[in-house]
Tab-separated table of C-alpha atoms in Angstrom:
chain	number	residue	atom	x	y	z
A	187	UNK	CA	7.822	-5.318	-3.333
A	188	UNK	CA	7.358	-8.970	-2.458
A	189	UNK	CA	3.950	-9.492	-0.886
A	190	UNK	CA	3.051	-12.229	1.545
A	191	UNK	CA	-0.190	-12.805	3.378
A	192	UNK	CA	1.006	-15.129	6.118
A	193	UNK	CA	3.877	-13.281	7.800
A	194	UNK	CA	3.013	-11.763	11.182
A	195	UNK	CA	2.811	-8.131	10.052
A	196	UNK	CA	3.494	-8.422	6.288
A	197	UNK	CA	6.317	-5.936	6.855
A	198	UNK	CA	9.890	-7.130	7.118
A	199	UNK	CA	10.779	-4.142	9.291
A	200	UNK	CA	7.870	-4.693	11.723
A	201	UNK	CA	8.680	-8.410	12.020
A	202	UNK	CA	12.337	-7.472	12.578
A	203	UNK	CA	11.437	-5.049	15.398
A	204	UNK	CA	8.942	-7.450	17.024
A	205	UNK	CA	11.488	-10.270	16.967
A	206	UNK	CA	14.118	-8.134	18.706
A	207	UNK	CA	11.791	-6.523	21.246
A	208	UNK	CA	10.289	-9.909	22.122
A	209	UNK	CA	13.810	-11.314	22.524
A	210	UNK	CA	14.613	-8.559	25.042
A	211	UNK	CA	11.374	-9.271	26.951
A	212	UNK	CA	12.166	-12.983	27.070
A	213	UNK	CA	15.738	-12.301	28.202
A	214	UNK	CA	14.479	-10.061	31.029
A	215	UNK	CA	11.857	-12.643	32.039
A	216	UNK	CA	14.503	-15.367	32.094
A	217	UNK	CA	16.755	-13.214	34.306
A	218	UNK	CA	13.887	-12.521	36.743
A	219	UNK	CA	12.970	-16.221	37.014
A	220	UNK	CA	16.615	-17.330	37.371
A	221	UNK	CA	17.174	-14.557	39.942
A	222	UNK	CA	14.178	-15.786	41.931
A	223	UNK	CA	15.425	-19.393	41.800
A	224	UNK	CA	18.908	-18.377	42.963
A	225	UNK	CA	17.651	-16.147	45.777
A	226	UNK	CA	15.167	-18.668	47.124
A	227	UNK	CA	17.152	-21.340	49.005
A	228	UNK	CA	14.145	-23.328	50.149
A	229	UNK	CA	12.077	-23.538	47.022
A	230	UNK	CA	8.815	-25.436	47.194
A	231	UNK	CA	5.474	-25.407	45.379
A	232	UNK	CA	4.043	-22.819	47.756
A	233	UNK	CA	6.775	-20.206	47.184
A	234	UNK	CA	6.656	-20.867	43.438
A	235	UNK	CA	2.877	-20.239	43.344
A	236	UNK	CA	3.277	-17.182	45.577
A	237	UNK	CA	5.978	-15.802	43.252
A	238	UNK	CA	3.568	-15.985	40.322
A	239	UNK	CA	0.486	-14.806	42.227
A	240	UNK	CA	1.219	-11.062	42.231
A	241	UNK	CA	-0.466	-8.934	39.555
A	242	UNK	CA	2.836	-7.497	38.300
A	243	UNK	CA	4.315	-10.971	37.844
A	244	UNK	CA	1.134	-12.199	36.171
A	245	UNK	CA	1.258	-9.286	33.715
A	246	UNK	CA	4.970	-9.892	33.114
A	247	UNK	CA	4.335	-13.609	32.514
A	248	UNK	CA	1.493	-12.789	30.114
A	249	UNK	CA	3.769	-10.371	28.268
A	250	UNK	CA	6.499	-13.043	28.084
A	251	UNK	CA	4.046	-15.658	26.753
A	252	UNK	CA	2.769	-13.279	24.058
A	253	UNK	CA	6.345	-12.280	23.213
A	254	UNK	CA	7.319	-15.950	22.887
A	255	UNK	CA	4.316	-16.639	20.638
A	256	UNK	CA	5.123	-13.697	18.338
A	257	UNK	CA	8.837	-14.550	18.316
A	258	UNK	CA	8.127	-18.200	17.577
A	259	UNK	CA	5.675	-17.450	14.766
A	260	UNK	CA	8.127	-15.136	12.978
A	261	UNK	CA	10.886	-17.729	13.359
A	262	UNK	CA	8.811	-20.750	12.356
A	263	UNK	CA	7.289	-18.840	9.424
A	264	UNK	CA	10.787	-18.000	8.235
A	265	UNK	CA	11.886	-21.639	8.546
A	266	UNK	CA	8.764	-22.795	6.684
A	267	UNK	CA	9.189	-20.334	3.811
A	268	UNK	CA	12.871	-21.255	3.551
A	269	UNK	CA	12.634	-25.041	3.578
A	270	UNK	CA	9.076	-26.127	2.729
A	271	UNK	CA	9.394	-24.983	-0.847
A	272	UNK	CA	8.760	-26.065	-4.425
A	273	UNK	CA	12.472	-26.768	-4.730
A	274	UNK	CA	12.051	-29.833	-2.482
A	275	UNK	CA	8.358	-30.695	-2.647
A	276	UNK	CA	7.308	-29.658	-6.157
A	277	UNK	CA	3.763	-28.449	-6.651
A	278	UNK	CA	2.669	-29.915	-3.303
A	279	UNK	CA	4.857	-27.402	-1.446
A	280	UNK	CA	2.004	-24.933	-0.905
A	281	UNK	CA	-0.165	-27.660	0.641
A	282	UNK	CA	2.679	-28.872	2.890
A	283	UNK	CA	3.564	-25.312	3.895
A	284	UNK	CA	-0.075	-24.569	4.733
A	285	UNK	CA	-0.312	-27.720	6.880
A	286	UNK	CA	2.974	-26.792	8.586
A	287	UNK	CA	1.710	-23.273	9.333
A	288	UNK	CA	-1.642	-24.494	10.628
A	289	UNK	CA	0.179	-26.895	12.994
A	290	UNK	CA	2.443	-24.047	14.197
A	291	UNK	CA	-0.517	-21.728	14.781
A	292	UNK	CA	-2.386	-24.507	16.600
A	293	UNK	CA	0.549	-25.279	18.899
A	294	UNK	CA	1.106	-21.582	19.642
A	295	UNK	CA	-2.617	-21.039	20.345
A	296	UNK	CA	-2.707	-23.942	22.792
A	297	UNK	CA	0.499	-22.655	24.421
A	298	UNK	CA	-0.912	-19.123	24.873
A	299	UNK	CA	-4.379	-20.259	26.006
A	300	UNK	CA	-2.980	-22.830	28.445
A	301	UNK	CA	-0.436	-20.334	29.858
A	302	UNK	CA	-3.102	-17.668	30.390
A	303	UNK	CA	-5.316	-20.253	32.078
A	304	UNK	CA	-2.470	-21.148	34.457
A	305	UNK	CA	-1.259	-17.620	35.203
A	306	UNK	CA	-4.731	-16.109	35.679
A	307	UNK	CA	-6.329	-19.244	37.169
A	308	UNK	CA	-9.156	-19.157	34.634
B	285	UNK	CA	47.268	-32.875	-10.992
B	286	UNK	CA	43.831	-34.405	-10.983
B	287	UNK	CA	40.979	-32.059	-11.819
B	288	UNK	CA	37.400	-33.124	-11.230
B	289	UNK	CA	35.044	-31.035	-13.346
B	290	UNK	CA	31.241	-30.875	-13.399
B	291	UNK	CA	29.929	-31.903	-16.789
B	292	UNK	CA	26.428	-31.567	-18.124
B	293	UNK	CA	25.224	-31.237	-21.671
B	294	UNK	CA	21.403	-31.234	-21.656
B	295	UNK	CA	21.387	-32.403	-25.324
B	296	UNK	CA	23.301	-35.604	-24.636
B	297	UNK	CA	23.432	-36.225	-20.858
B	298	UNK	CA	20.518	-37.482	-18.792
B	299	UNK	CA	22.100	-36.184	-15.591
B	300	UNK	CA	25.147	-34.147	-14.578
B	301	UNK	CA	28.324	-36.038	-13.641
B	302	UNK	CA	31.861	-35.312	-12.410
B	303	UNK	CA	34.640	-36.018	-14.908
B	304	UNK	CA	38.188	-36.665	-13.658
B	305	UNK	CA	40.927	-35.249	-15.873
B	306	UNK	CA	44.709	-35.391	-15.364
B	307	UNK	CA	46.323	-32.067	-16.193
B	308	UNK	CA	50.087	-31.566	-16.491
B	309	UNK	CA	50.860	-28.479	-14.435
B	310	UNK	CA	54.215	-26.870	-15.358
B	311	UNK	CA	56.781	-27.026	-12.537
B	312	UNK	CA	57.635	-23.847	-10.676
B	313	UNK	CA	54.647	-21.808	-11.838
B	314	UNK	CA	51.511	-20.904	-9.908
B	315	UNK	CA	48.840	-20.928	-12.599
B	316	UNK	CA	45.432	-19.358	-12.246
B	317	UNK	CA	42.458	-21.732	-12.259
B	318	UNK	CA	41.375	-20.228	-15.585
B	319	UNK	CA	44.732	-21.297	-17.071
B	320	UNK	CA	43.971	-24.869	-15.990
B	321	UNK	CA	40.538	-24.643	-17.614
B	322	UNK	CA	42.142	-23.356	-20.830
B	323	UNK	CA	44.562	-26.295	-20.793
B	324	UNK	CA	41.684	-28.703	-20.311
B	325	UNK	CA	39.700	-27.099	-23.104
B	326	UNK	CA	42.693	-27.403	-25.436
B	327	UNK	CA	42.485	-31.186	-25.115
B	328	UNK	CA	38.681	-31.390	-24.822
B	329	UNK	CA	36.960	-28.508	-26.673
B	330	UNK	CA	33.534	-29.607	-25.412
B	331	UNK	CA	34.266	-28.256	-21.903
B	332	UNK	CA	32.174	-25.108	-21.511
B	333	UNK	CA	32.698	-22.091	-19.279
B	334	UNK	CA	32.406	-18.317	-19.523
B	335	UNK	CA	35.476	-16.094	-19.601
B	336	UNK	CA	36.378	-12.768	-21.114
B	337	UNK	CA	38.867	-10.274	-19.666
B	338	UNK	CA	40.917	-12.865	-17.707
B	339	UNK	CA	41.931	-10.208	-15.170
B	340	UNK	CA	39.069	-10.002	-12.644
B	341	UNK	CA	37.226	-7.100	-14.240
B	342	UNK	CA	34.389	-8.567	-16.322
B	343	UNK	CA	33.056	-11.036	-13.746
B	344	UNK	CA	32.344	-13.742	-16.345
B	345	UNK	CA	34.238	-16.694	-14.911
B	346	UNK	CA	32.666	-17.036	-11.484
B	347	UNK	CA	32.906	-20.742	-10.578
B	348	UNK	CA	32.992	-22.930	-7.498
B	349	UNK	CA	36.560	-24.111	-6.859
B	350	UNK	CA	37.058	-26.775	-4.169
B	351	UNK	CA	33.785	-25.673	-2.582
B	352	UNK	CA	34.447	-21.952	-2.663
B	353	UNK	CA	33.085	-19.423	-5.139
B	354	UNK	CA	35.507	-17.110	-6.891
B	355	UNK	CA	36.784	-15.822	-10.216
B	356	UNK	CA	38.841	-18.491	-11.968
B	357	UNK	CA	41.036	-15.878	-13.675
B	358	UNK	CA	42.420	-14.300	-10.490
B	359	UNK	CA	42.437	-17.348	-8.221
B	360	UNK	CA	45.875	-19.007	-8.054
B	361	UNK	CA	45.925	-22.803	-7.934
B	362	UNK	CA	47.990	-22.636	-4.730
B	363	UNK	CA	45.120	-20.802	-3.027
B	364	UNK	CA	42.469	-23.453	-3.696
B	365	UNK	CA	44.351	-26.746	-4.021
B	366	UNK	CA	46.669	-26.541	-0.984
B	367	UNK	CA	47.323	-29.983	0.510
B	368	UNK	CA	44.504	-31.825	-1.279
B	369	UNK	CA	46.423	-31.855	-4.590
B	370	UNK	CA	43.059	-32.082	-6.291
B	371	UNK	CA	40.954	-29.408	-7.922
B	372	UNK	CA	37.162	-29.769	-8.005
B	373	UNK	CA	35.356	-27.368	-10.323
B	374	UNK	CA	31.610	-26.892	-10.186
B	375	UNK	CA	29.250	-24.218	-11.509
B	376	UNK	CA	28.093	-21.464	-9.146
B	377	UNK	CA	25.601	-23.165	-6.786
B	378	UNK	CA	21.896	-22.407	-6.756
B	379	UNK	CA	21.486	-21.273	-10.349
B	380	UNK	CA	20.206	-23.508	-13.183
B	381	UNK	CA	23.037	-25.028	-15.229
B	382	UNK	CA	22.961	-24.380	-18.954
B	383	UNK	CA	26.017	-26.504	-19.721
B	384	UNK	CA	29.074	-27.598	-17.702
B	385	UNK	CA	30.208	-24.501	-15.735
B	386	UNK	CA	27.837	-22.110	-17.520
B	387	UNK	CA	24.858	-21.088	-15.390
B	388	UNK	CA	21.642	-19.276	-16.232
B	389	UNK	CA	21.909	-15.910	-14.451
B	390	UNK	CA	18.388	-14.703	-15.317
B	391	UNK	CA	17.212	-14.950	-11.688
B	392	UNK	CA	20.285	-13.066	-10.480
B	393	UNK	CA	19.789	-10.190	-12.906
B	394	UNK	CA	16.036	-10.135	-12.274
B	395	UNK	CA	16.810	-9.308	-8.646
B	396	UNK	CA	19.338	-6.707	-9.800
B	397	UNK	CA	16.664	-5.067	-11.974
B	398	UNK	CA	14.315	-4.876	-8.989
B	399	UNK	CA	16.507	-2.402	-7.129
B	400	UNK	CA	16.420	0.004	-10.119
B	401	UNK	CA	20.194	0.292	-10.496
B	402	UNK	CA	20.327	3.778	-11.986
B	403	UNK	CA	20.374	7.306	-10.621
B	404	UNK	CA	16.928	8.805	-10.078
B	405	UNK	CA	16.603	12.544	-9.615
B	406	UNK	CA	13.376	14.452	-10.238
B	407	UNK	CA	14.928	17.939	-9.981
B	408	UNK	CA	15.726	19.838	-13.220
B	409	UNK	CA	19.162	18.816	-14.505
B	410	UNK	CA	21.844	21.507	-14.162
B	411	UNK	CA	23.609	22.911	-17.213
B	412	UNK	CA	26.640	20.640	-16.942
B	413	UNK	CA	26.450	17.898	-14.317
B	414	UNK	CA	25.114	17.091	-10.839
B	415	UNK	CA	27.925	17.929	-8.480
B	416	UNK	CA	28.840	15.942	-5.402
B	417	UNK	CA	31.132	16.846	-2.505
B	418	UNK	CA	34.260	14.701	-2.040
B	419	UNK	CA	32.792	13.495	1.274
B	420	UNK	CA	29.562	12.346	-0.407
B	421	UNK	CA	31.574	10.708	-3.180
B	422	UNK	CA	33.592	8.817	-0.567
B	423	UNK	CA	30.371	7.148	0.632
B	424	UNK	CA	30.212	5.231	-2.663
B	425	UNK	CA	33.598	3.581	-2.149
B	426	UNK	CA	33.229	-0.124	-1.483
B	427	UNK	CA	29.881	-0.127	-3.289
B	428	UNK	CA	30.357	0.878	-6.920
B	429	UNK	CA	33.208	-1.577	-7.509
B	430	UNK	CA	30.873	-4.604	-7.738
B	431	UNK	CA	31.305	-6.427	-11.082
B	432	UNK	CA	28.130	-8.556	-10.742
B	433	UNK	CA	29.982	-11.870	-10.970
B	434	UNK	CA	27.325	-13.469	-8.679
B	435	UNK	CA	29.920	-15.191	-6.479
B	436	UNK	CA	28.325	-13.655	-3.371
B	437	UNK	CA	24.640	-14.272	-4.118
B	438	UNK	CA	25.277	-17.874	-5.124
B	439	UNK	CA	27.173	-18.463	-1.858
B	440	UNK	CA	24.162	-17.266	0.152
B	441	UNK	CA	21.702	-19.892	1.484
B	442	UNK	CA	18.936	-17.267	1.706
B	443	UNK	CA	19.373	-16.703	-2.050
B	444	UNK	CA	19.374	-20.463	-2.691
B	445	UNK	CA	16.071	-20.881	-0.804
B	446	UNK	CA	14.288	-17.798	-2.162
B	447	UNK	CA	16.023	-16.634	-5.362
B	448	UNK	CA	12.741	-15.167	-6.596
B	449	UNK	CA	12.082	-13.079	-3.465
B	450	UNK	CA	15.370	-12.294	-1.688
B	451	UNK	CA	17.345	-9.631	-3.578
B	452	UNK	CA	20.653	-11.233	-2.611
B	453	UNK	CA	23.903	-9.612	-1.477
B	454	UNK	CA	24.963	-8.344	-4.930
B	455	UNK	CA	21.635	-6.618	-5.563
B	456	UNK	CA	21.482	-5.208	-2.041
B	457	UNK	CA	25.037	-3.842	-2.281
B	458	UNK	CA	23.902	-1.965	-5.392
B	459	UNK	CA	20.637	-0.926	-3.699
B	460	UNK	CA	22.687	0.746	-0.973
B	461	UNK	CA	25.019	2.263	-3.581
B	462	UNK	CA	22.027	4.314	-4.832
B	463	UNK	CA	20.518	4.872	-1.365
B	464	UNK	CA	23.854	6.357	-0.274
B	465	UNK	CA	24.235	8.539	-3.370
B	466	UNK	CA	23.659	12.216	-2.495
B	467	UNK	CA	22.463	12.881	-6.063
B	468	UNK	CA	19.640	10.318	-5.904
B	469	UNK	CA	16.249	11.639	-4.730
B	470	UNK	CA	14.245	8.374	-4.786
B	471	UNK	CA	15.413	7.215	-1.341
B	472	UNK	CA	11.916	6.918	0.184
B	473	UNK	CA	10.566	4.998	-2.819
B	474	UNK	CA	13.587	2.688	-2.869
B	475	UNK	CA	13.207	1.934	0.846
B	476	UNK	CA	9.453	1.326	0.478
B	477	UNK	CA	10.205	-1.328	-2.147
B	478	UNK	CA	12.547	-3.122	0.278
B	479	UNK	CA	10.269	-3.166	3.341
B	480	UNK	CA	8.869	-6.672	3.001
B	481	UNK	CA	9.788	-9.894	4.832
B	482	UNK	CA	11.974	-11.197	1.979
B	483	UNK	CA	13.846	-8.565	-0.067
B	484	UNK	CA	16.284	-7.446	2.663
B	485	UNK	CA	15.258	-9.157	5.883
B	486	UNK	CA	16.041	-12.684	4.660
B	487	UNK	CA	19.701	-11.776	5.185
B	488	UNK	CA	20.808	-13.545	8.372
B	489	UNK	CA	24.248	-11.980	8.371
B	490	UNK	CA	26.232	-15.206	7.915
B	491	UNK	CA	28.717	-13.240	5.772
B	492	UNK	CA	29.372	-15.917	3.119
B	493	UNK	CA	29.120	-13.015	0.660
B	494	UNK	CA	31.962	-11.130	2.357
B	495	UNK	CA	34.042	-14.279	2.531
B	496	UNK	CA	33.896	-15.005	-1.223
B	497	UNK	CA	33.734	-11.544	-2.853
B	498	UNK	CA	36.676	-11.456	-5.296
B	499	UNK	CA	36.739	-7.649	-5.108
B	500	UNK	CA	36.954	-7.599	-1.304
B	501	UNK	CA	33.594	-5.837	-0.874
B	502	UNK	CA	31.300	-6.123	2.148
B	503	UNK	CA	27.631	-6.662	1.186
B	504	UNK	CA	26.703	-7.571	4.777
B	505	UNK	CA	27.703	-4.092	5.965
B	506	UNK	CA	25.684	-2.503	3.136
B	507	UNK	CA	22.656	-4.627	4.117
B	508	UNK	CA	23.112	-3.467	7.717
B	509	UNK	CA	23.061	0.151	6.496
B	510	UNK	CA	19.832	-0.534	4.552
B	511	UNK	CA	18.196	-2.050	7.656
B	512	UNK	CA	19.317	0.980	9.653
B	513	UNK	CA	17.814	3.350	7.060
B	514	UNK	CA	14.551	1.356	7.089
B	515	UNK	CA	14.501	1.563	10.893
B	516	UNK	CA	15.116	5.304	10.863
B	517	UNK	CA	12.415	5.866	8.281
B	518	UNK	CA	9.912	3.476	9.844
B	519	UNK	CA	10.164	4.411	13.519
């Protein structure tokens, strides 16, 4: 078996399931938000904040943010291990790939932390 | 007809190049691409390519013809040349070139070895042979016919990017051939070897393999079956 330390779960099957489940969560979240936008004729900042203030919506938003982070990491990791390779970059590929992954993790961490701060008013 | 052929002799050439050759194609006959190669070799014996059975059985003469992988011996000129009136011959993409159209298939067969392409059964062998019902035998149709020409794997971007980690469509078709075999008892072990992020799951289902297979096989469907078996076992 091919081993890899940096994939989300180190299992192709687990990554496969997480990517599909997270896609369903994000699709549902998108439908809920679009449904709210369509059914709210007079949309302003107040109604938008009120929409996100309920505990259920906060939990759903948190779930969507975590799903997006997991989905994005699996996707970006796949892109990185496909294209940032020795074939193009020679022996420096591992260094470039590590830098690429650190940047991805950093961006995703900021995205999750910032989103949680907004949704839970931390 | 003008034929542009990939040339590279590592002993004399610093880099590969495309050589244009005019070939007189007989009127009124639809030659196979291998026939054209034979005609070219008759006038320039240094042109190198693999060939053996010349009838689509041995899988030796897999080449890239006008951008599409296939077996030169069973591909008619009319199928690849069409309106361009020009034939471009390159080696199978993604594998190291040994010389001209001859590629080093070590990586391809290393992946094939990984899937342990032989029947494994730990029960005592019967007196004569391990029997199989006609229904179970039917499950092997569309799988066992693979001739390992590498046309599919070398048309797959996932195999180009990770030829050392992704098994590739040819290997995975054979992996499923043994997973589907009712006489094989190593199913769990075979699946465990495939449950990593690369071996199977690098397949993105773009179906280049199905498009180019000269035997009309469907590796993408076999890979789907493997993923389904992994899901059933793992959840």
